[in-house]
mmCIF file with all atom_site columns, C-alpha atoms in Angstrom:
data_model
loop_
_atom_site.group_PDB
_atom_site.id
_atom_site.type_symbol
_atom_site.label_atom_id
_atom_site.label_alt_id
_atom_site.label_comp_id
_atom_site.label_asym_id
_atom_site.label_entity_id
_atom_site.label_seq_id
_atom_site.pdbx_PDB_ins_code
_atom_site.Cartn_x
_atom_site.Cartn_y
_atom_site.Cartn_z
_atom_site.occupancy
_atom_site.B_iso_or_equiv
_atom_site.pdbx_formal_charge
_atom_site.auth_seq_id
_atom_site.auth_comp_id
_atom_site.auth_asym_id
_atom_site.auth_atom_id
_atom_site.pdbx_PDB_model_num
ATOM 1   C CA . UNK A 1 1   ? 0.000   0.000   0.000  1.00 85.00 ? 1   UNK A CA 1
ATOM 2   C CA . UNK A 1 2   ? 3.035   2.364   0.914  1.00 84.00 ? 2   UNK A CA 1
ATOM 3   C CA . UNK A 1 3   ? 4.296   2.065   -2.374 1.00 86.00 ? 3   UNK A CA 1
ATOM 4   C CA . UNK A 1 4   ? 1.051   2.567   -4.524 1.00 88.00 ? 4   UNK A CA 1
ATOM 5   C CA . UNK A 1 5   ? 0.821   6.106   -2.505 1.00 87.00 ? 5   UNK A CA 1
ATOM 6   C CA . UNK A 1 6   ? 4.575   7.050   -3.163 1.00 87.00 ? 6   UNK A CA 1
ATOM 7   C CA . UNK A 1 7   ? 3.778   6.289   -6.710 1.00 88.00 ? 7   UNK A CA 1
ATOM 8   C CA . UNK A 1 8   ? 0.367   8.561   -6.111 1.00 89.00 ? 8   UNK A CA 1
ATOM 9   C CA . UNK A 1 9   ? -0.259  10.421  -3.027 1.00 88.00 ? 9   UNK A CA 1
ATOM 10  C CA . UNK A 1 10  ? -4.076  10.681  -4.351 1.00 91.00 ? 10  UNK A CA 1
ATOM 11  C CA . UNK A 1 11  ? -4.460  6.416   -5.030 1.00 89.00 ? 11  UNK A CA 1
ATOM 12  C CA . UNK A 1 12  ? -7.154  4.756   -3.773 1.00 92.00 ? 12  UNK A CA 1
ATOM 13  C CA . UNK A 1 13  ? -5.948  1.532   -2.435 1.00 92.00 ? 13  UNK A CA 1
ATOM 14  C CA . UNK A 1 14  ? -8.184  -1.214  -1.503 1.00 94.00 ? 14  UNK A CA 1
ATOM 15  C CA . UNK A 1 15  ? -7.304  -4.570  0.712  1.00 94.00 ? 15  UNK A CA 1
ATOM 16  C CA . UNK A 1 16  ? -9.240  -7.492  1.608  1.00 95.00 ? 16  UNK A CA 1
ATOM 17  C CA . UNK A 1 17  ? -7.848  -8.735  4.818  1.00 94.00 ? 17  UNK A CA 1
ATOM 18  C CA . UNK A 1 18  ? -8.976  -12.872 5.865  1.00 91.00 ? 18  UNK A CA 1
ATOM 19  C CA . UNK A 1 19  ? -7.587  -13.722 9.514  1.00 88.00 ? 19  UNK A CA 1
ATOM 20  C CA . UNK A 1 20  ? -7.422  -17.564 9.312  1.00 86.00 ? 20  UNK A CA 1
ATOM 21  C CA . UNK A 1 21  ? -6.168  -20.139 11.667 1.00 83.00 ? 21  UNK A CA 1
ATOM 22  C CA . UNK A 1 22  ? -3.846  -23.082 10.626 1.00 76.00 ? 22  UNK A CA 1
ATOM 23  C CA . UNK A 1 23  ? -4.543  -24.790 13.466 1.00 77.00 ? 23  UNK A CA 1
ATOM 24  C CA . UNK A 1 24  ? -8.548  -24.527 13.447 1.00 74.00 ? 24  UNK A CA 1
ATOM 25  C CA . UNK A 1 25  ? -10.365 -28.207 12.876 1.00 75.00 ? 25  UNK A CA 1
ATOM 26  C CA . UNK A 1 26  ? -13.893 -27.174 12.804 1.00 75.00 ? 26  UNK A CA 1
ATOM 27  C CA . UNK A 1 27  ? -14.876 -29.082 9.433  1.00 75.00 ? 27  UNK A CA 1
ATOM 28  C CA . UNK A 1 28  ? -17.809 -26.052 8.877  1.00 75.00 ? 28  UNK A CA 1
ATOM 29  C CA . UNK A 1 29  ? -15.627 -23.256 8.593  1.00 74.00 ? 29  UNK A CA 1
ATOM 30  C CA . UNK A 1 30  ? -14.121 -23.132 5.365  1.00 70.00 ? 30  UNK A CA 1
ATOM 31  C CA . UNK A 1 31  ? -10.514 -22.731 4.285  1.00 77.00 ? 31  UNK A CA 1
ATOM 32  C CA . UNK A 1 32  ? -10.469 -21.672 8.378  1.00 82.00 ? 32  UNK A CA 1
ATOM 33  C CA . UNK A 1 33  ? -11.368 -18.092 7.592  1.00 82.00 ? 33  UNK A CA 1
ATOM 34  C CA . UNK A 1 34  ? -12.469 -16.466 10.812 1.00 85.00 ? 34  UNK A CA 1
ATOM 35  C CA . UNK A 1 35  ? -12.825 -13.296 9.674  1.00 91.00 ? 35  UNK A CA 1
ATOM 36  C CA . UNK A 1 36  ? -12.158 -10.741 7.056  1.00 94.00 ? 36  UNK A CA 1
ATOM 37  C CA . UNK A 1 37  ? -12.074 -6.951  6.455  1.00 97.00 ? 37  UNK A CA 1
ATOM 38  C CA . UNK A 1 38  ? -12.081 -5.131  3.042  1.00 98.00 ? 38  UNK A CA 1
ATOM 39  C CA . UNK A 1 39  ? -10.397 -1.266  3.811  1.00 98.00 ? 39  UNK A CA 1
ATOM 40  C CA . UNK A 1 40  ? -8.915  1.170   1.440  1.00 97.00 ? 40  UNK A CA 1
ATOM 41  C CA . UNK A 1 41  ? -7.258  4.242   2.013  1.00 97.00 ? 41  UNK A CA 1
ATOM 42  C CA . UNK A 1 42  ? -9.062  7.335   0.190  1.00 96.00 ? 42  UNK A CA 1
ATOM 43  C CA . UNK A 1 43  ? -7.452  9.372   -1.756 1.00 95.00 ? 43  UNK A CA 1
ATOM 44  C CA . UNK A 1 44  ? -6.744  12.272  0.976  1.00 94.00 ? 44  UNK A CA 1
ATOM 45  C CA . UNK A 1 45  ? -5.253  9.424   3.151  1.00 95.00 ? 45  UNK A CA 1
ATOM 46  C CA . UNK A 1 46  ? -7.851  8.761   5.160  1.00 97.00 ? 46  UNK A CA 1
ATOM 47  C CA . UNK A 1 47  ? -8.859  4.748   5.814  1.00 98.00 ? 47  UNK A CA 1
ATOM 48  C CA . UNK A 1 48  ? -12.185 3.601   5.224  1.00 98.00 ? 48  UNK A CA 1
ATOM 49  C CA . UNK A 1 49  ? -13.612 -0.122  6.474  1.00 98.00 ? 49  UNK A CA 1
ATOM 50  C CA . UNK A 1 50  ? -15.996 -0.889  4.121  1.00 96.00 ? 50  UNK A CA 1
ATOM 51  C CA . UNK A 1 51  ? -16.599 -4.239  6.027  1.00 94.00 ? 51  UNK A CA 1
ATOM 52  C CA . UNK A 1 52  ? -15.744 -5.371  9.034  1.00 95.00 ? 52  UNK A CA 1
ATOM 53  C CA . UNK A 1 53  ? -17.204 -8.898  10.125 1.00 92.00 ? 53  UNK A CA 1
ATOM 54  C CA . UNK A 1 54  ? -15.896 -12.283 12.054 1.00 87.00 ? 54  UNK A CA 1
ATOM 55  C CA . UNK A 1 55  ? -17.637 -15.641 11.014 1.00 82.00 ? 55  UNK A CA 1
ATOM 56  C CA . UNK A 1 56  ? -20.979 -16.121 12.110 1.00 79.00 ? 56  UNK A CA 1
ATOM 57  C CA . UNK A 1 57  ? -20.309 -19.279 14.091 1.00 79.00 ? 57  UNK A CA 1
ATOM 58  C CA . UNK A 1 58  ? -17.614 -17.442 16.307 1.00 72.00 ? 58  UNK A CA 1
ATOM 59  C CA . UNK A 1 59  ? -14.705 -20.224 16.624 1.00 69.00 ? 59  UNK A CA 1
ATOM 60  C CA . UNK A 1 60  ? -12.148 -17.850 17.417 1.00 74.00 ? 60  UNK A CA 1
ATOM 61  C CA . UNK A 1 61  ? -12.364 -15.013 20.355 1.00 81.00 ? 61  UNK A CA 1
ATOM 62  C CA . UNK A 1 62  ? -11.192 -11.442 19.207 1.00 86.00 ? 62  UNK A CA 1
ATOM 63  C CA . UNK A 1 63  ? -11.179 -11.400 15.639 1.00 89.00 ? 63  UNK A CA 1
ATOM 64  C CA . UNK A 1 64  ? -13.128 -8.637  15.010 1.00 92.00 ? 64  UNK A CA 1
ATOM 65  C CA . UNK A 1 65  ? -10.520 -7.024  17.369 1.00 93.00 ? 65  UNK A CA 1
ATOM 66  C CA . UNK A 1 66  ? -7.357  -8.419  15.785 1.00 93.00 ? 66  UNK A CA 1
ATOM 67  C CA . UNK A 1 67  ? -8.798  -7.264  12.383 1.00 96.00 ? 67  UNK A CA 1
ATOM 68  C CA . UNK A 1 68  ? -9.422  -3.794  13.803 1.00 97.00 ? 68  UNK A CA 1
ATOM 69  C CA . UNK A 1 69  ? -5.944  -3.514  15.372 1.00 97.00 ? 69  UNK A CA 1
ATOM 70  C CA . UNK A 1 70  ? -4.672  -4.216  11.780 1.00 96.00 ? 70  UNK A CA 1
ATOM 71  C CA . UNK A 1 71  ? -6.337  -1.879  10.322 1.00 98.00 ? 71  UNK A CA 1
ATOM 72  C CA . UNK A 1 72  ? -4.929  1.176   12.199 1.00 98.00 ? 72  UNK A CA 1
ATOM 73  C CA . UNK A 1 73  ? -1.925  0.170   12.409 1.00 97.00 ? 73  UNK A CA 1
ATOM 74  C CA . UNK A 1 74  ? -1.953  -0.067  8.756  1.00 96.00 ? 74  UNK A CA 1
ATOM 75  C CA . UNK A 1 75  ? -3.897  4.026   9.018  1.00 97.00 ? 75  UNK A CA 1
ATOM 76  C CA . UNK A 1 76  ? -0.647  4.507   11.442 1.00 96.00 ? 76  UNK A CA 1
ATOM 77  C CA . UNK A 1 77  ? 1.909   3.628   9.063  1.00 94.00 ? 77  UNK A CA 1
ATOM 78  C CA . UNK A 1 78  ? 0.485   5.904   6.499  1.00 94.00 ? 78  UNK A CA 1
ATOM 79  C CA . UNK A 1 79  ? -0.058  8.567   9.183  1.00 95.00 ? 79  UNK A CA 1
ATOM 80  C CA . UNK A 1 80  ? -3.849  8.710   8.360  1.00 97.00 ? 80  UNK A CA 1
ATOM 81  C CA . UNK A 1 81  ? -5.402  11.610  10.130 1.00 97.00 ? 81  UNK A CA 1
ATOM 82  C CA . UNK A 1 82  ? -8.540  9.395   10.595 1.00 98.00 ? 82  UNK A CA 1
ATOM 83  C CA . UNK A 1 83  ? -10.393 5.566   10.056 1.00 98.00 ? 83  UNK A CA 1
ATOM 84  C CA . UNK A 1 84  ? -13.999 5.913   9.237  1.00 97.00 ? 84  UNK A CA 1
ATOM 85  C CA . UNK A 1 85  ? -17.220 3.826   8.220  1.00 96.00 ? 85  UNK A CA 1
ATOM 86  C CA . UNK A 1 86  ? -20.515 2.785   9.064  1.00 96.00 ? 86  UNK A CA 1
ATOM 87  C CA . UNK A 1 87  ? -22.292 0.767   11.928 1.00 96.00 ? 87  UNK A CA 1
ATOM 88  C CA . UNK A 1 88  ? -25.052 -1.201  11.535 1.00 95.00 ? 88  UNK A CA 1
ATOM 89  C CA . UNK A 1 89  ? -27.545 -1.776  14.661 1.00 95.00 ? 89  UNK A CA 1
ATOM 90  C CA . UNK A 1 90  ? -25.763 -5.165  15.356 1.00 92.00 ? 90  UNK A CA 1
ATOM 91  C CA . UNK A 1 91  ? -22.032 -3.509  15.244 1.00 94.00 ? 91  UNK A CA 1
ATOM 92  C CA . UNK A 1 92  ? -22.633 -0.420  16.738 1.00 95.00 ? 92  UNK A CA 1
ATOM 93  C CA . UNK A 1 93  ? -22.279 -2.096  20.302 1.00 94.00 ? 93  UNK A CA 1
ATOM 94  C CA . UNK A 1 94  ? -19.040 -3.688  19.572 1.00 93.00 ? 94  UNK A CA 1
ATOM 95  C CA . UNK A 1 95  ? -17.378 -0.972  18.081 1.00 95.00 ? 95  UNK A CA 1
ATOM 96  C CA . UNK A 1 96  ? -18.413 1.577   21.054 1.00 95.00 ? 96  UNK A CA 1
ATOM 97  C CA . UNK A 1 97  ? -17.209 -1.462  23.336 1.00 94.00 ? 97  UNK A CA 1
ATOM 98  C CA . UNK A 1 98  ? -13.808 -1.779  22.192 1.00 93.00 ? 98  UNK A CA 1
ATOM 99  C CA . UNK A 1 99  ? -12.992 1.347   20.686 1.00 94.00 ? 99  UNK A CA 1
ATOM 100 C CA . UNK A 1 100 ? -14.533 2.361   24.481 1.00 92.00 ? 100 UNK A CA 1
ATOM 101 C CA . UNK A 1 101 ? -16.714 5.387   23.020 1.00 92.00 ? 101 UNK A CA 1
ATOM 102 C CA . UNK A 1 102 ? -20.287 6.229   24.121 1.00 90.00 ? 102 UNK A CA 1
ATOM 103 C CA . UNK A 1 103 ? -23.035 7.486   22.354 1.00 88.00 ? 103 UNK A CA 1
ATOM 104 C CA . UNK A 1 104 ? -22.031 6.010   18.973 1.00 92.00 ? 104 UNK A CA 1
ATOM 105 C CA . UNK A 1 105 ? -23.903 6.479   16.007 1.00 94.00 ? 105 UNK A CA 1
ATOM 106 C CA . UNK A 1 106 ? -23.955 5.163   11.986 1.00 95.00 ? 106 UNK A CA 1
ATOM 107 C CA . UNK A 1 107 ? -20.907 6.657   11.796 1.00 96.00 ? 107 UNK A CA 1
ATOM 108 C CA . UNK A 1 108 ? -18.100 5.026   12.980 1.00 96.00 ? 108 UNK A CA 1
ATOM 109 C CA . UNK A 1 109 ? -15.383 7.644   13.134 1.00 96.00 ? 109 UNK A CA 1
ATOM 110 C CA . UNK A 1 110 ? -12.245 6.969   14.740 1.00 97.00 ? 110 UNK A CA 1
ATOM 111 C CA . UNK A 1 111 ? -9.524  9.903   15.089 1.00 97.00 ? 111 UNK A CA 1
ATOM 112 C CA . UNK A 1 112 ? -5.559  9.293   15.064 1.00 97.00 ? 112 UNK A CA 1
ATOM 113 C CA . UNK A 1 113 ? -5.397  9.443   18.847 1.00 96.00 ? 113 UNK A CA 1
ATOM 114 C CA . UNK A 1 114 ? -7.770  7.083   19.100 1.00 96.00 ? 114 UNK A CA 1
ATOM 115 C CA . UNK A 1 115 ? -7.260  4.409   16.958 1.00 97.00 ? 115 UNK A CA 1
ATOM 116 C CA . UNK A 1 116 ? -3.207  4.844   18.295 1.00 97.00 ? 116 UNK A CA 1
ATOM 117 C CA . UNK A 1 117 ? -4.864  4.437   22.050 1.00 96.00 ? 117 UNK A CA 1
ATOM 118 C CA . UNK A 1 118 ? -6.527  1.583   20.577 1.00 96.00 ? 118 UNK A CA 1
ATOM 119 C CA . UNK A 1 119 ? -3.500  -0.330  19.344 1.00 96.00 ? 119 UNK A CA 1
ATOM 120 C CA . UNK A 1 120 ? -1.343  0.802   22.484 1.00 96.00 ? 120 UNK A CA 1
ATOM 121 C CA . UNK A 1 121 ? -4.396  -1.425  24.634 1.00 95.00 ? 121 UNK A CA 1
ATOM 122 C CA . UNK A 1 122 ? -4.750  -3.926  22.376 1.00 94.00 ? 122 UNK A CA 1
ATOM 123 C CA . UNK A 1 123 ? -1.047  -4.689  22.317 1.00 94.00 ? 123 UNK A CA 1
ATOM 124 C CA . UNK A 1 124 ? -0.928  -4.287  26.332 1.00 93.00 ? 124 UNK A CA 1
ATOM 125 C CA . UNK A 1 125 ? -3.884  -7.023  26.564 1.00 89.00 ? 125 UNK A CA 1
ATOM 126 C CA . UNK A 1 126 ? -2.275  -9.230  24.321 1.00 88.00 ? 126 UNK A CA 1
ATOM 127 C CA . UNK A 1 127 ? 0.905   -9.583  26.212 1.00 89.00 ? 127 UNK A CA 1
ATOM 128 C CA . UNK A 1 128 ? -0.652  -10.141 29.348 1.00 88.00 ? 128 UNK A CA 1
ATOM 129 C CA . UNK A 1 129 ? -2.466  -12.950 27.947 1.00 82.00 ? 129 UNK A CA 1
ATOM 130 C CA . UNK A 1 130 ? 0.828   -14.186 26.564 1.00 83.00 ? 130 UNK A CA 1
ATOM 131 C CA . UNK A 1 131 ? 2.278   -13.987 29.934 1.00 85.00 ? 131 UNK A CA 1
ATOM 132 C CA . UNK A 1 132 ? -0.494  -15.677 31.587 1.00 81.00 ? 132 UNK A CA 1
ATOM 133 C CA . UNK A 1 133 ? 0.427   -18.551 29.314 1.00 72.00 ? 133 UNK A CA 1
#
């Protein structure tokens, strides 16, 4: 993506993100895809989720999350001032739960200090559970 926007600072540049798991053996979830997230960064720099979902039958905990975290640390490394999209009545709860914002609306909206306080959490709560190993 870094190089697309040296070549043009005004690309749009989409990715479709899967999180699978080698090691998953549930037979109904196919090529062990337990999530995926299609982004792009607009042309003024800014990233946008289009979608955002984990699989419907849940097998892994924090996927959504660990799909999230990628995405702004991708919007970090291009020094986006901003990740933005839309909630649906069945997302809006998780993203004002883990992004820890209140009164949440359509618009998810997430601000460089946020989505870098974000990451900074996510990272902390994913060495403890390391170290709890």
């Amino acid at each position: 993506m870094k190089a697309k926007v040296q070549d043009n600072p005004r690309a749009e540049v989409a990715i479709l993100l899967l999180a699978k798991v080698p090691e998953l053996r549930d037979r109904r979830i196919r090529m062990r895809v337990v999530g995926m997230c299609m982004f792009r960064r607009t042309w003024c720099n800014n990233i946008f989720i289009d979608f955002l979902a984990r699989h419907p039958l849940g097998p892994v905990r924090g996927a959504g999350t660990a799909l999230l975290w990628y995405v702004a640390r991708v919007a970090s490394a291009l020094d986006a001032a901003a990740i933005w999209g839309e909630t649906t009545q069945n997302s809006v709860g998780y993203y004002s739960k883990v992004l820890r914002k209140k009164d949440m609306t359509d618009l998810l909206y997430i601000a460089r200090n946020e989505y870098e306080a974000f990451c900074v959490a996510t990272e902390r709560l994913q060495a403890e559970a390391m170290s709890n190993e």
